[in-house]
Structures are given as C-alpha cells and as structure tokens.
XYZ file of C-alpha atoms in Angstrom:
671
model
C 117.819 90.612 111.260
C 115.708 89.351 113.318
C 112.550 89.214 110.990
C 114.761 87.571 109.240
C 114.851 84.332 112.113
C 111.857 84.826 112.374
C 111.439 83.743 108.531
C 114.853 82.038 108.069
C 112.614 78.865 111.908
C 109.352 78.955 110.375
C 110.811 77.588 106.264
C 112.900 75.494 108.363
C 109.140 74.221 110.350
C 107.177 74.090 107.456
C 110.022 71.781 106.089
C 109.413 69.705 108.795
C 106.622 68.997 109.852
C 105.843 66.706 106.742
C 108.322 64.639 108.080
C 106.864 64.452 111.264
C 103.740 64.223 109.969
C 105.171 60.388 107.659
C 106.275 59.424 111.013
C 102.928 59.920 112.241
C 101.269 58.077 110.301
C 103.494 55.256 110.759
C 102.729 55.090 113.986
C 99.095 54.429 112.398
C 99.921 51.782 110.274
C 100.655 50.383 112.913
C 99.098 46.793 114.926
C 96.509 48.150 117.709
C 94.246 45.614 120.224
C 91.493 46.751 119.103
C 91.803 45.914 114.903
C 94.152 42.792 115.131
C 93.779 39.930 117.153
C 96.030 36.562 116.744
C 95.533 33.467 115.124
C 97.631 30.344 115.168
C 98.752 28.784 111.258
C 97.705 25.492 111.487
C 100.334 24.561 108.843
C 103.603 26.498 109.748
C 102.523 26.411 114.018
C 103.384 30.496 113.694
C 101.219 33.494 114.689
C 99.700 36.042 112.873
C 97.807 38.877 113.511
C 94.848 39.533 111.308
C 92.140 42.024 110.891
C 88.877 41.547 112.959
C 87.354 41.514 109.729
C 88.925 38.691 108.029
C 88.180 36.296 111.202
C 85.546 34.585 109.616
C 86.933 33.678 106.569
C 89.316 32.359 108.464
C 88.005 29.996 112.537
C 88.084 26.877 110.904
C 85.852 23.786 113.629
C 88.969 22.543 115.247
C 89.489 26.987 116.161
C 87.406 27.596 119.433
C 86.903 30.665 121.893
C 88.807 29.137 124.194
C 90.828 29.408 121.614
C 90.855 33.517 120.847
C 90.685 34.395 124.117
C 94.486 33.070 124.655
C 96.015 34.614 121.167
C 94.815 38.592 121.628
C 97.858 40.334 120.524
C 99.440 42.602 123.016
C 101.105 46.192 120.611
C 102.891 46.723 123.811
C 105.060 43.896 124.438
C 105.022 43.300 121.184
C 106.448 46.857 120.350
C 108.443 46.947 123.222
C 110.364 43.233 122.132
C 111.070 44.679 118.991
C 112.480 47.370 120.152
C 114.857 45.389 122.424
C 116.176 43.293 119.181
C 116.833 46.392 117.723
C 119.684 47.823 120.983
C 120.531 44.035 120.895
C 121.661 44.962 117.448
C 123.073 48.276 117.986
C 124.654 47.064 121.075
C 126.563 43.346 118.672
C 128.083 46.969 116.333
C 126.006 45.587 113.428
C 124.374 48.513 111.209
C 120.277 47.737 111.934
C 118.144 47.576 109.307
C 117.462 51.429 107.189
C 119.357 52.632 109.022
C 123.180 52.005 106.955
C 123.530 53.771 103.429
C 125.320 50.635 101.914
C 124.019 47.860 104.357
C 121.101 45.634 104.166
C 117.610 46.924 103.289
C 115.807 47.093 105.626
C 111.681 45.068 105.824
C 109.205 46.981 103.980
C 107.247 47.382 107.198
C 110.651 49.236 108.900
C 111.956 50.944 106.518
C 110.713 54.224 107.430
C 110.824 54.062 111.111
C 114.196 52.649 111.303
C 115.331 56.107 108.703
C 113.612 58.906 110.242
C 114.442 57.750 113.759
C 118.038 57.620 113.018
C 118.070 61.161 110.536
C 116.111 62.986 112.922
C 117.775 61.783 116.382
C 120.683 59.633 116.321
C 122.791 57.411 118.832
C 124.107 60.556 121.115
C 125.812 58.250 122.954
C 128.564 57.160 120.057
C 130.627 60.544 119.203
C 131.152 60.873 123.220
C 133.147 57.303 123.600
C 131.170 54.937 125.255
C 134.332 52.988 126.216
C 135.951 56.127 128.161
C 136.124 56.085 131.798
C 135.816 59.338 131.667
C 132.356 60.181 130.251
C 131.328 56.874 132.109
C 129.089 59.273 134.547
C 127.010 60.801 132.104
C 126.324 57.350 130.399
C 123.471 56.823 132.171
C 122.052 60.402 131.476
C 123.166 59.934 127.573
C 121.242 56.907 127.410
C 118.116 58.311 128.940
C 117.608 61.081 126.644
C 118.736 58.366 124.071
C 116.130 56.637 125.156
C 113.295 59.462 125.685
C 113.611 60.428 122.004
C 113.500 57.372 120.647
C 110.449 56.022 122.849
C 108.783 59.842 121.552
C 109.562 59.020 117.986
C 107.882 56.008 117.673
C 105.261 57.124 120.601
C 101.349 58.454 117.767
C 100.993 60.971 121.194
C 104.609 63.040 121.570
C 105.001 63.005 117.426
C 100.842 64.282 117.622
C 101.685 67.284 119.886
C 104.837 67.882 118.121
C 102.732 68.385 114.577
C 100.582 70.456 116.711
C 102.888 72.574 118.692
C 105.446 73.192 115.128
C 102.485 74.199 113.724
C 101.577 76.721 116.198
C 104.734 78.187 116.161
C 105.102 78.437 112.436
C 102.387 81.113 112.881
C 103.534 82.565 115.240
C 106.600 82.737 113.696
C 105.276 83.818 109.692
C 102.886 86.439 111.259
C 105.079 88.189 113.752
C 107.613 88.671 111.051
C 105.444 89.273 108.217
C 104.037 92.340 111.231
C 107.402 93.542 111.169
C 108.302 93.148 107.657
C 104.766 95.703 108.319
C 105.414 98.007 110.189
C 109.733 98.858 108.331
C 107.206 99.514 105.126
C 105.128 101.951 106.879
C 108.424 103.149 108.208
C 109.948 103.947 105.788
C 106.914 105.515 103.687
C 106.477 107.737 106.337
C 109.404 109.085 106.433
C 110.065 109.027 103.132
C 106.688 111.047 102.958
C 108.107 113.573 105.715
C 111.708 114.016 103.428
C 109.251 114.966 100.692
C 107.420 117.362 102.047
C 110.516 118.748 104.100
C 112.046 119.320 100.788
C 108.750 121.189 99.357
C 109.518 123.917 101.911
C 113.465 124.193 100.374
C 113.001 124.101 97.077
C 114.206 126.845 95.108
C 111.884 128.674 93.382
C 113.611 127.600 90.111
C 113.419 124.103 90.609
C 109.356 124.863 91.901
C 109.027 126.376 88.765
C 109.554 123.212 86.849
C 108.787 119.931 88.964
C 104.608 118.869 87.709
C 101.862 119.498 90.102
C 101.322 115.772 88.997
C 105.159 114.490 89.968
C 104.074 115.737 93.739
C 101.028 113.908 93.920
C 101.923 110.162 92.283
C 104.885 111.039 94.359
C 102.477 111.563 97.406
C 99.706 108.978 96.470
C 101.777 106.128 94.513
C 105.474 105.493 94.302
C 105.787 106.195 98.679
C 103.040 103.378 99.032
C 105.031 100.839 96.930
C 107.342 100.472 99.814
C 104.621 98.851 102.126
C 105.001 94.892 100.063
C 108.131 96.658 98.634
C 110.021 94.326 101.224
C 107.882 91.909 103.032
C 109.377 89.161 101.318
C 113.147 89.978 100.869
C 114.838 87.643 102.933
C 112.751 85.458 101.798
C 115.322 85.917 98.904
C 118.281 84.425 101.416
C 116.618 81.691 102.664
C 115.979 79.960 99.647
C 119.141 78.394 99.225
C 118.975 76.807 102.520
C 115.878 75.503 102.152
C 117.022 74.128 98.451
C 119.701 72.307 100.427
C 117.413 70.648 103.566
C 115.259 69.604 100.695
C 117.470 68.399 98.583
C 118.785 65.940 101.043
C 115.523 65.003 102.360
C 114.479 63.693 99.345
C 118.271 62.539 98.854
C 117.568 59.709 101.619
C 114.631 57.550 99.560
C 114.903 58.873 95.665
C 118.874 59.832 95.909
C 119.889 61.703 92.060
C 116.242 62.426 90.937
C 116.167 64.749 94.608
C 118.878 66.885 92.843
C 117.250 67.003 89.037
C 114.227 67.977 90.633
C 115.675 70.734 92.985
C 118.391 71.841 90.950
C 114.783 71.382 88.332
C 112.438 73.731 90.053
C 115.114 76.625 90.614
C 116.118 77.170 87.020
C 112.826 77.976 86.320
C 112.298 80.403 89.337
C 115.173 82.595 89.468
C 116.045 83.214 85.758
C 113.103 83.893 85.169
C 112.080 84.972 88.087
C 115.202 87.729 87.861
C 115.153 88.813 84.587
C 111.023 89.390 84.964
C 111.786 91.441 86.944
C 114.321 94.353 85.578
C 111.393 94.191 82.304
C 109.794 94.954 85.465
C 110.783 97.862 86.576
C 111.368 99.572 83.300
C 107.776 99.227 83.203
C 107.371 100.573 86.218
C 109.045 103.497 85.593
C 107.083 104.205 82.072
C 104.066 104.005 84.375
C 104.718 106.128 86.281
C 105.673 108.889 83.989
C 102.500 108.490 81.749
C 100.561 109.515 85.125
C 103.052 111.876 85.939
C 101.205 113.624 83.081
C 97.974 112.500 83.985
C 97.470 113.526 87.407
C 98.921 116.819 85.849
C 96.363 117.049 83.367
C 93.651 116.183 85.886
C 94.460 118.234 89.064
C 95.201 121.713 86.309
C 92.079 120.943 84.519
C 90.553 121.089 88.337
C 91.711 124.321 88.797
C 90.515 125.722 86.250
C 86.495 123.830 85.782
C 84.905 126.867 86.367
C 87.058 128.108 82.854
C 85.316 124.509 81.181
C 81.899 125.247 82.048
C 81.796 128.872 81.461
C 83.492 128.438 78.005
C 80.748 124.469 76.922
C 84.746 122.659 76.879
C 83.624 119.470 78.117
C 84.335 116.756 74.840
C 87.623 118.624 73.885
C 89.258 118.619 77.752
C 87.228 115.420 77.996
C 89.077 113.705 74.816
C 92.933 115.197 76.135
C 91.916 113.633 79.306
C 91.025 110.040 77.614
C 94.632 110.287 75.627
C 96.826 110.583 77.859
C 94.856 107.917 80.049
C 94.667 105.379 77.921
C 99.024 106.023 77.060
C 99.355 104.812 79.881
C 97.334 102.193 79.665
C 99.226 101.022 77.344
C 101.939 100.623 79.561
C 99.882 99.076 82.268
C 99.364 96.517 80.222
C 102.211 95.468 79.788
C 102.671 95.000 83.494
C 99.826 92.859 83.709
C 100.914 90.079 80.852
C 104.000 90.109 83.023
C 102.737 90.199 86.634
C 99.997 86.527 84.663
C 103.535 85.469 83.459
C 104.660 84.862 86.356
C 101.758 84.209 87.951
C 101.001 81.492 86.227
C 104.681 80.061 87.383
C 103.640 79.299 90.751
C 100.617 76.653 89.167
C 102.886 74.399 87.024
C 106.457 74.330 89.041
C 105.736 71.950 91.257
C 103.881 69.647 89.083
C 106.955 69.872 86.320
C 109.192 69.662 88.726
C 107.992 66.381 90.496
C 107.473 64.913 86.416
C 111.135 65.635 86.169
C 112.098 63.348 89.152
C 110.024 60.693 88.752
C 111.860 60.152 84.828
C 114.883 60.460 86.773
C 113.202 57.867 89.365
C 112.161 55.718 86.339
C 115.921 55.606 84.786
C 117.088 54.665 88.211
C 114.925 51.264 88.231
C 113.613 52.064 91.070
C 109.461 51.795 91.381
C 107.421 54.408 91.532
C 105.401 53.210 94.761
C 103.162 55.898 96.942
C 104.699 55.988 99.951
C 108.016 57.266 96.735
C 106.171 60.067 94.884
C 103.888 61.302 98.046
C 106.211 62.511 100.770
C 108.204 64.438 97.024
C 105.331 66.232 96.492
C 104.576 67.711 99.641
C 108.121 68.757 99.383
C 108.147 69.874 96.372
C 104.762 71.412 96.933
C 106.882 73.612 99.896
C 109.896 73.947 98.047
C 107.549 75.763 95.683
C 106.270 78.443 97.891
C 109.436 79.777 98.338
C 111.440 79.477 94.672
C 108.445 80.568 93.508
C 105.998 82.370 94.796
C 107.616 84.244 97.418
C 111.167 85.134 95.658
C 109.044 86.067 92.875
C 107.303 88.600 95.252
C 110.608 89.663 96.545
C 111.613 90.975 93.002
C 108.928 92.052 91.306
C 108.093 94.149 94.274
C 111.517 95.046 95.302
C 111.829 95.731 91.994
C 108.475 98.177 92.579
C 109.839 99.335 95.637
C 114.037 100.431 93.930
C 112.321 102.592 90.826
C 110.107 104.485 94.065
C 113.150 105.101 95.397
C 114.979 106.407 92.620
C 112.109 108.810 92.391
C 112.461 109.827 95.197
C 115.805 110.742 95.142
C 115.320 112.111 92.605
C 113.290 114.990 93.515
C 115.241 115.290 97.417
C 118.309 116.308 94.885
C 116.499 118.799 92.963
C 117.694 122.571 94.040
C 116.897 124.224 96.914
C 116.562 127.935 98.622
C 120.072 129.138 100.044
C 118.849 131.064 103.156
C 122.845 132.683 102.568
C 124.336 132.086 99.155
C 126.716 132.899 97.940
C 128.466 132.984 94.938
C 133.034 133.954 93.545
C 132.047 137.086 93.067
C 130.335 138.386 96.263
C 126.062 137.393 97.330
C 123.872 138.093 99.410
C 124.283 138.837 103.087
C 122.650 138.718 105.675
C 122.898 140.167 108.431
C 120.159 139.519 111.282
C 120.961 141.040 114.213
C 120.597 144.421 113.453
C 117.241 144.643 113.163
C 114.231 147.162 114.094
C 116.996 149.685 112.283
C 116.064 153.571 113.000
C 116.273 156.224 110.412
C 119.474 157.601 112.230
C 121.580 154.530 112.059
C 124.515 155.100 109.463
C 123.748 151.280 108.310
C 121.977 150.520 105.370
C 118.632 148.631 105.294
C 119.633 147.449 101.628
C 122.084 147.999 99.255
C 122.721 145.909 96.654
C 126.315 147.034 93.719
C 126.851 145.758 90.097
C 124.318 142.853 90.994
C 123.334 140.502 88.166
C 121.313 137.598 88.695
C 120.012 134.305 86.180
C 116.970 131.936 86.887
C 119.065 130.216 84.201
C 123.072 129.624 83.057
C 122.553 132.021 79.791
C 122.851 134.163 78.614
C 120.129 136.811 78.864
C 120.048 138.272 82.806
C 117.613 138.837 84.544
C 119.014 141.517 86.596
C 122.275 143.129 84.905
C 123.960 145.818 86.917
C 121.346 146.452 89.567
C 123.218 149.104 91.965
C 120.334 150.960 95.015
C 120.825 151.413 98.897
C 117.912 151.688 100.785
C 118.164 153.609 104.061
C 116.629 152.104 106.992
C 112.926 152.753 107.632
C 111.759 154.640 104.036
C 109.715 153.769 101.225
C 110.796 152.265 97.833
C 108.927 152.447 95.065
C 109.894 150.348 92.381
C 107.664 150.491 88.984
C 108.515 149.436 85.516
C 106.498 148.096 82.134
C 105.019 145.238 83.147
C 107.989 142.094 82.340
C 110.982 144.492 83.719
C 111.590 143.048 86.663
C 110.326 144.063 89.417
C 109.213 140.341 91.085
C 112.119 138.966 89.922
C 114.286 141.880 92.371
C 112.624 140.665 95.321
C 113.054 137.508 94.689
C 116.313 138.231 94.162
C 116.458 140.130 98.040
C 114.667 136.595 99.251
C 117.426 134.680 97.446
C 115.621 132.332 95.631
C 117.238 134.381 92.164
C 120.248 132.978 91.864
C 122.856 136.248 92.145
C 125.906 135.246 89.527
C 127.706 138.742 90.136
C 127.611 141.268 92.761
C 127.361 142.269 96.180
C 123.498 142.307 97.690
C 123.728 143.265 101.861
C 120.009 143.265 103.568
C 120.633 144.533 107.691
C 117.491 143.157 109.301
C 114.620 139.859 108.464
C 111.849 139.965 106.207
C 108.374 140.126 106.351
C 106.657 138.908 102.346
C 103.747 139.532 100.449
C 103.268 137.989 97.462
C 101.577 138.948 94.377
C 99.449 136.321 94.022
C 97.669 135.864 96.944
C 98.164 132.344 98.821
C 95.552 130.965 100.587
C 95.007 127.314 103.457
C 92.065 125.272 104.130
C 91.111 127.058 107.842
C 90.019 130.216 108.893
C 90.553 133.339 108.350
C 93.141 134.067 111.404
C 94.754 130.556 111.025
C 95.992 132.692 108.161
C 96.643 135.814 108.577
C 98.737 134.775 111.722
C 100.178 131.731 110.145
C 102.053 129.730 113.020
C 102.701 132.788 114.827
C 101.638 133.615 118.519
C 98.161 135.473 118.420
C 98.620 138.412 119.980
C 95.372 140.224 120.806
C 96.827 143.638 120.421
C 99.102 143.592 117.528
C 95.810 141.230 115.271
C 93.642 144.000 115.934
C 95.293 146.496 114.968
C 97.062 144.542 111.336
C 92.798 143.925 111.163
C 91.578 147.899 111.220
C 94.826 148.706 109.422
C 94.044 146.223 106.303
C 90.487 147.204 106.677
C 89.328 143.786 108.062
C 86.918 144.287 110.245
C 84.117 144.893 107.783
C 84.636 142.244 106.575
C 84.341 139.896 109.548
C 81.246 141.496 110.389
C 80.310 139.771 107.106
C 81.684 136.984 107.308
C 79.010 134.391 109.367
C 81.497 133.359 111.889
C 83.779 136.709 111.718
C 87.658 135.340 111.189
C 86.966 132.639 112.254
C 85.363 131.432 108.868
C 86.897 128.679 107.771
C 87.775 129.291 104.308
C 87.779 127.192 100.977
C 90.515 125.598 98.873
C 93.170 128.633 98.131
C 91.046 130.605 100.366
C 87.808 129.852 97.530
C 85.008 130.971 99.858
C 87.011 134.805 99.820
C 86.780 137.066 96.667
C 89.665 138.305 95.220
C 90.007 141.959 96.998
C 89.895 140.007 100.569
C 92.263 137.260 100.117
C 94.722 139.927 98.794
C 94.309 142.250 102.291
C 94.291 138.127 104.106
C 98.062 138.451 102.232
C 98.882 141.585 103.454
C 97.107 141.483 106.973
C 99.800 138.223 106.917
C 102.073 139.940 105.743
C 101.519 142.851 107.762
C 101.427 141.184 111.475
C 104.727 139.020 110.525
C 107.104 141.832 113.372
C 110.325 142.175 111.244
C 112.244 145.017 110.202
C 112.254 145.632 106.581
C 108.192 144.554 104.171
C 109.050 143.086 100.450
C 104.969 143.799 99.371
C 104.732 142.777 95.316
C 102.154 145.315 93.856
C 99.278 143.984 97.177
C 96.725 147.113 95.148
C 96.718 145.643 92.374
C 93.746 143.065 92.910
C 91.622 145.508 95.499
C 89.193 148.923 94.728
C 90.313 151.887 94.417
C 89.579 153.532 97.372
C 90.311 150.584 99.222
C 93.978 150.783 97.580
C 93.938 154.137 99.110
C 92.963 153.444 102.507
C 95.736 150.111 102.526
C 98.095 153.482 101.255
C 97.412 155.294 103.866
C 96.807 152.844 106.703
C 100.062 150.451 106.151
C 102.473 151.679 103.834
C 102.441 154.875 103.031
C 103.978 157.679 105.535
C 101.962 157.923 107.723
C 100.606 154.049 108.224
C 100.879 151.340 110.519
C 105.021 149.587 109.306
C 106.004 153.465 109.765
C 104.697 155.064 112.830
C 105.589 152.210 114.531
C 107.543 150.131 113.671
C 110.095 152.260 111.737
C 110.060 149.368 109.315
C 111.477 149.336 105.737
C 109.277 149.033 101.955
C 109.844 147.655 99.475
C 106.489 148.315 97.622
C 106.692 147.232 93.709
C 103.447 149.142 92.050
C 101.779 150.196 89.415
C 99.779 153.190 91.289
C 101.552 156.018 89.836
C 100.079 158.057 92.283
C 101.555 156.601 95.246
C 104.384 157.729 94.377
C 104.687 161.232 95.267
C 104.621 160.265 98.510
C 107.983 157.363 98.336
C 111.185 158.326 99.494
C 112.781 156.419 96.509
C 111.557 155.198 93.917
C 113.624 152.934 90.740
C 112.182 152.869 86.960
C 113.128 149.307 85.240
C 113.232 148.595 82.162
C 114.748 144.583 81.149
C 116.167 144.592 84.194
C 117.829 147.160 83.877
C 117.398 150.384 86.796
C 117.004 152.591 83.808
C 117.304 155.587 86.152
C 116.493 156.648 90.362
C 116.017 158.944 92.508
C 112.646 160.918 94.771
C 109.689 161.711 92.807
C 110.354 165.230 92.890
C 114.053 164.340 90.512
C 112.599 162.031 88.364
C 108.738 164.739 87.805
C 112.083 167.516 86.670
C 114.113 165.212 84.617
C 110.274 164.744 82.034
C 109.892 161.101 83.251
C 106.466 160.414 82.237
C 104.150 158.222 84.611
C 101.371 157.431 83.247
C 103.820 154.871 80.003
C 104.494 153.600 84.104
C-alpha cells in the first residue's frame, strides 16, 4: 500500500502544480517599483500607474521632474492597503469579491487571486467559533497562521519555493514508487523461475514426455519477463477516480458544467475502449505464446540435430519449416501490434478532443472564451489524460499480458508430479529406506513385486501386466527381452515414475539409477561423477579405476577436471556411458538399477565393466553387498546372473536361474 500512497501523492502534486503556477503568474502581473510609476490625471485629479515606456506619451509641458519624483509608486504600501481593506470587508460579514459563488462579480485584476486564496487557504478561524470565549486564547495563533498563509499565497518568493519543493517531492514519489514496483516485478520473476525449476525436478516422466522443450524455454525466457512490467502502473487504476474528481472540482470553479462534460468525456473515451482492447490483447497474447512455443521447439530440435542436418544437406527444407512457423507467429504478433497502435493513438487526440468538448459547452452556456479559462483548462486536461490515456492503458495492457503469463505458469505447475511414495487403492510402491545395505543372510528381500500392473495412460492396454518377482539382497537380477518388451518400464516402475494401478511393489533400501541414455551437464568430468555428493578421494579413485576411466583421464587435457561441453559433446559415446555408470556407482546405495549400461561400449570394455563393477566379483558385490538389477541384451553375461527374468509384451514369460532356463530350452540367441 505504500507504493500506492506514493503514486497517489505524485498524482495529487501534479494536479496542484498548475494552481500554484497560475497564482505565481498572477503575482508577476502586480505593479513593481522598477516597472511602474504613478502619474496624476489632470482631468479627474486621480493617480494612476503606467509603465515607463508610456511616459513620453503622457508627458505634458506642465509636468516637471519634481512632480514625477514625488509620484513614484510604492508597491508594498499599495498591496498592504488592499489587503487591509479585504480583511475589513470579511470582518463586516460581507463576502469578499470573488470569494462567494453567489456574490458580485470580482474585479478582473483580483478574480484569480481571491478565488485561489480562499479555495486553498480559507479563513480557518471562522469554523472554530471566533465569538466563543473558550477559544479566545487560540484566536491570536489562528489569526497569525491565517495571515501567514494568506501572505505566503500572495508572495512570489513563497510561491516559487513551493513550486520547486512540490516538483522535487513529486519526482521523489514518482521515481521511488517506480523503483519499488520494479523490484516487486523482479521478485515475482525470480520466484516464478525458481518455481518452474523446482517443478521440473518433481515432474513425473509422463508429464515430462508430454511437455515440449519449446514450451519450457518460452516460459523461462518470455513469460516470466512479462512480470517485470506487469504491475508498475497497476496503482493508477484506483488513483484515476480520485484524480478525476479533484480535477473536475478545480475546473468547476471557473466553468461549472463544462468541467463535468470534459472530464466525463475524457474518461468515456479511455476506460471502456482500453478495457476492451486489453481483453482482446490478452487473447492474442495467448495465441502468440502458443505459436512461439511451436517455433522455439522446432529451433531446439534443429540445433540438437544440426550435425545430421549438415551431413545430409537438409538446410533448405528445415529453413522452410522454420519460416512457416515464424510466419504464423508474426501474423499473430501483427494483430497485437495493431491493437497496441490503437491505444497508443488515443494518447494524442484525447486531450485535444476533450478540450474541444469543454470549450463547446462553454460556448453553449454563453460564457466568454478567454485565455485565463482555456489555458488552465488545457493544463488540467493534459495532467488528467496522463493518467487516463497513458498510465491506465499501460496498466491494463501490461497487466493483461502478465495475467496470461501467470495462467501459463499455473498450467505448468499443475502438471503431474513424481510421487516419492505413490499409493493406489489396490496397492502401490512401498519403500523402506531404513533397511540399508541388507546382507545375504537377511530374510527380507531387497525387491518384491506381487501381481503388479502399471501403465502410463488410463487405457485398456497396460505397460506391465501381472509382474511377480522376488530378488534377494545382494543378488544380481538380469532382465532380458526383445525391444519394446517393457524392460525399461520395469525400472521406471521401481523408481516410482510409472504409476502402479494394481499390485504391490516393495523396495527395502535406497536406490541408485543408471540411465540407458547417458546425460552429462556442462562442467568438469569430476563434477559429473560426484553429481553434488561430497568428494571422497578413496571411493572416487576406486570407482574411476573399476569403470575404466583412468586411461581416459590421462588422455584428457586436464584429467578429470576437463570441462565437457553441453550434453558431454567433447566426450565419445563410450566415455559418456562410463561417466554415467561411474555416477551411479559412486552414489552409496543398497540397490542399483542399471538400464543397459553396456550397449554403448566395446566388447572388451563391456567385459571389464561387468567383471569389475556389476558381476558377482565386481565392486558392487564385493565391497557393498549391493543388489543389482541389470537390463541388458548381452546374453553372454547371463551365466553369472543369480536370477534371470524374460519379459515380452509387458509380461514375465519365464524366470529362474541360467541352468533352469537352459534346461527349459530357452533360446537366448533370439533375445
């Protein structure tokens, strides 16, 4: 509310400034010693004042230099005499000229002075009961204060100082309110960026797959930036009615009903038009955002596959695709620009058309059109149109765009999240993280699935169907099957990404996951392996040695401190796979889910990784007694697996040891 109070003061000061300036100009019209002298009129024996430039015209032969010296005009005595006469009239309960609406018409030279003085500084001793003896002690102080205010209001020096102080204070209120509003917008933008980032980390795999990359980029680059300017002018919406009433009152003192016609006409030309344009602008803004999402998504995919595009010389076809998407976006932006041009044009003709209406009303009422009426009226309308035709349209349009951005961010925040402990009416995933590093002698299995049915969508076709399997602690489970059989979906279900619809899945221990497609971020190789965990030198060196990365570190220019590019582009495919595997192994867990980590490496490197890391004589089995779930197509490693599960079409076809499956005449070559 303090920001709104500052804006209210700024608007109030801007409205009062023309009144102070007009009163100051009136003071400059008073006669001064240097510019006027008194001359005796020979016809009627009266003393009048004329400028020195008119003296040669008024010189008569009978007028001597001694006469002129005696007739020098004393400005101070003249003004004090006029003020004393005015106070005598007030004390006699007679309305002063120009101070009463129904009184006599004031003298032309005193009209502005008297009217403005009684309007802004009325006689404050009258309402306190001057005749009451109980307030007699305060009457002197009140009279002195009233005399001081009256003197200051009719003194050029006081008015000049007041004009400067009001201007400085108005600048202070304007700039500080603008700064505070911009800080609020910056805080909102930063908070929304943080919300989007945290939401991205909590999104389920299903929601992430349905969210285009262009949509995310547009949210973080375009939508949140609308919040910086969306609420800078919002306080002018409620300040406008107060300013309109105050401005109408100031103009009413001179032209009465013409003031109402002008102010109401100005508001009718701005508020309804700008409100309708803001609604239309918000609709077009939503269309522009959707087209921008499509265009940014296409550009993101194009940049990711730029090597393939260059290799096959597909530049022109993709240039045409991007051009079509851009034309659709520009078409919507053009309509938004038309609307913006309409409400920007209202800033030009609003003041002039309003002044024309007010002057026409004065002519109809029979009032004389003079400069002392037109110019103050134009100044008041100019200040009012600053709020009504500039700040109010900006507040409405920018606010509408900000609300559209907020709706888009809210829509993104409402997407499905990953549930760390999902539950369903018929069962669900149950995790017991306290049972870490279970030994082989424990009676509690590391993973147990009982009739689990899971699916990404609520459809009749299920991803996993009646999956039942039990894995003892410290054992190696090999999951094999044809492409698209559901092997990776089984791991996603154990991670809690794939929703369980029926059955129960129990996991005793914490989980570390190695993905099928290695993902690296921009940073050093060491940071990609640590992935935010504290650096343990002995464990780190052991993991690097077992994952066959020591030789690679010797070849890199800066060893494990070499900075990899975006998505690890400076490393080969096998190096990225081994760094991803080392990241999963470095995480000290009791259960490791490894999704085909051997597919991207050579045969001899794959054998080294299986023997040193995954197999029964590897690092995970000997040092940590960890349970390993390995999805693989390398069937020659199945002999060393403790348990084998064959999946086809989302169902477990058969399971058992290698000997049992071999005796059952299972053809591993077809898998």
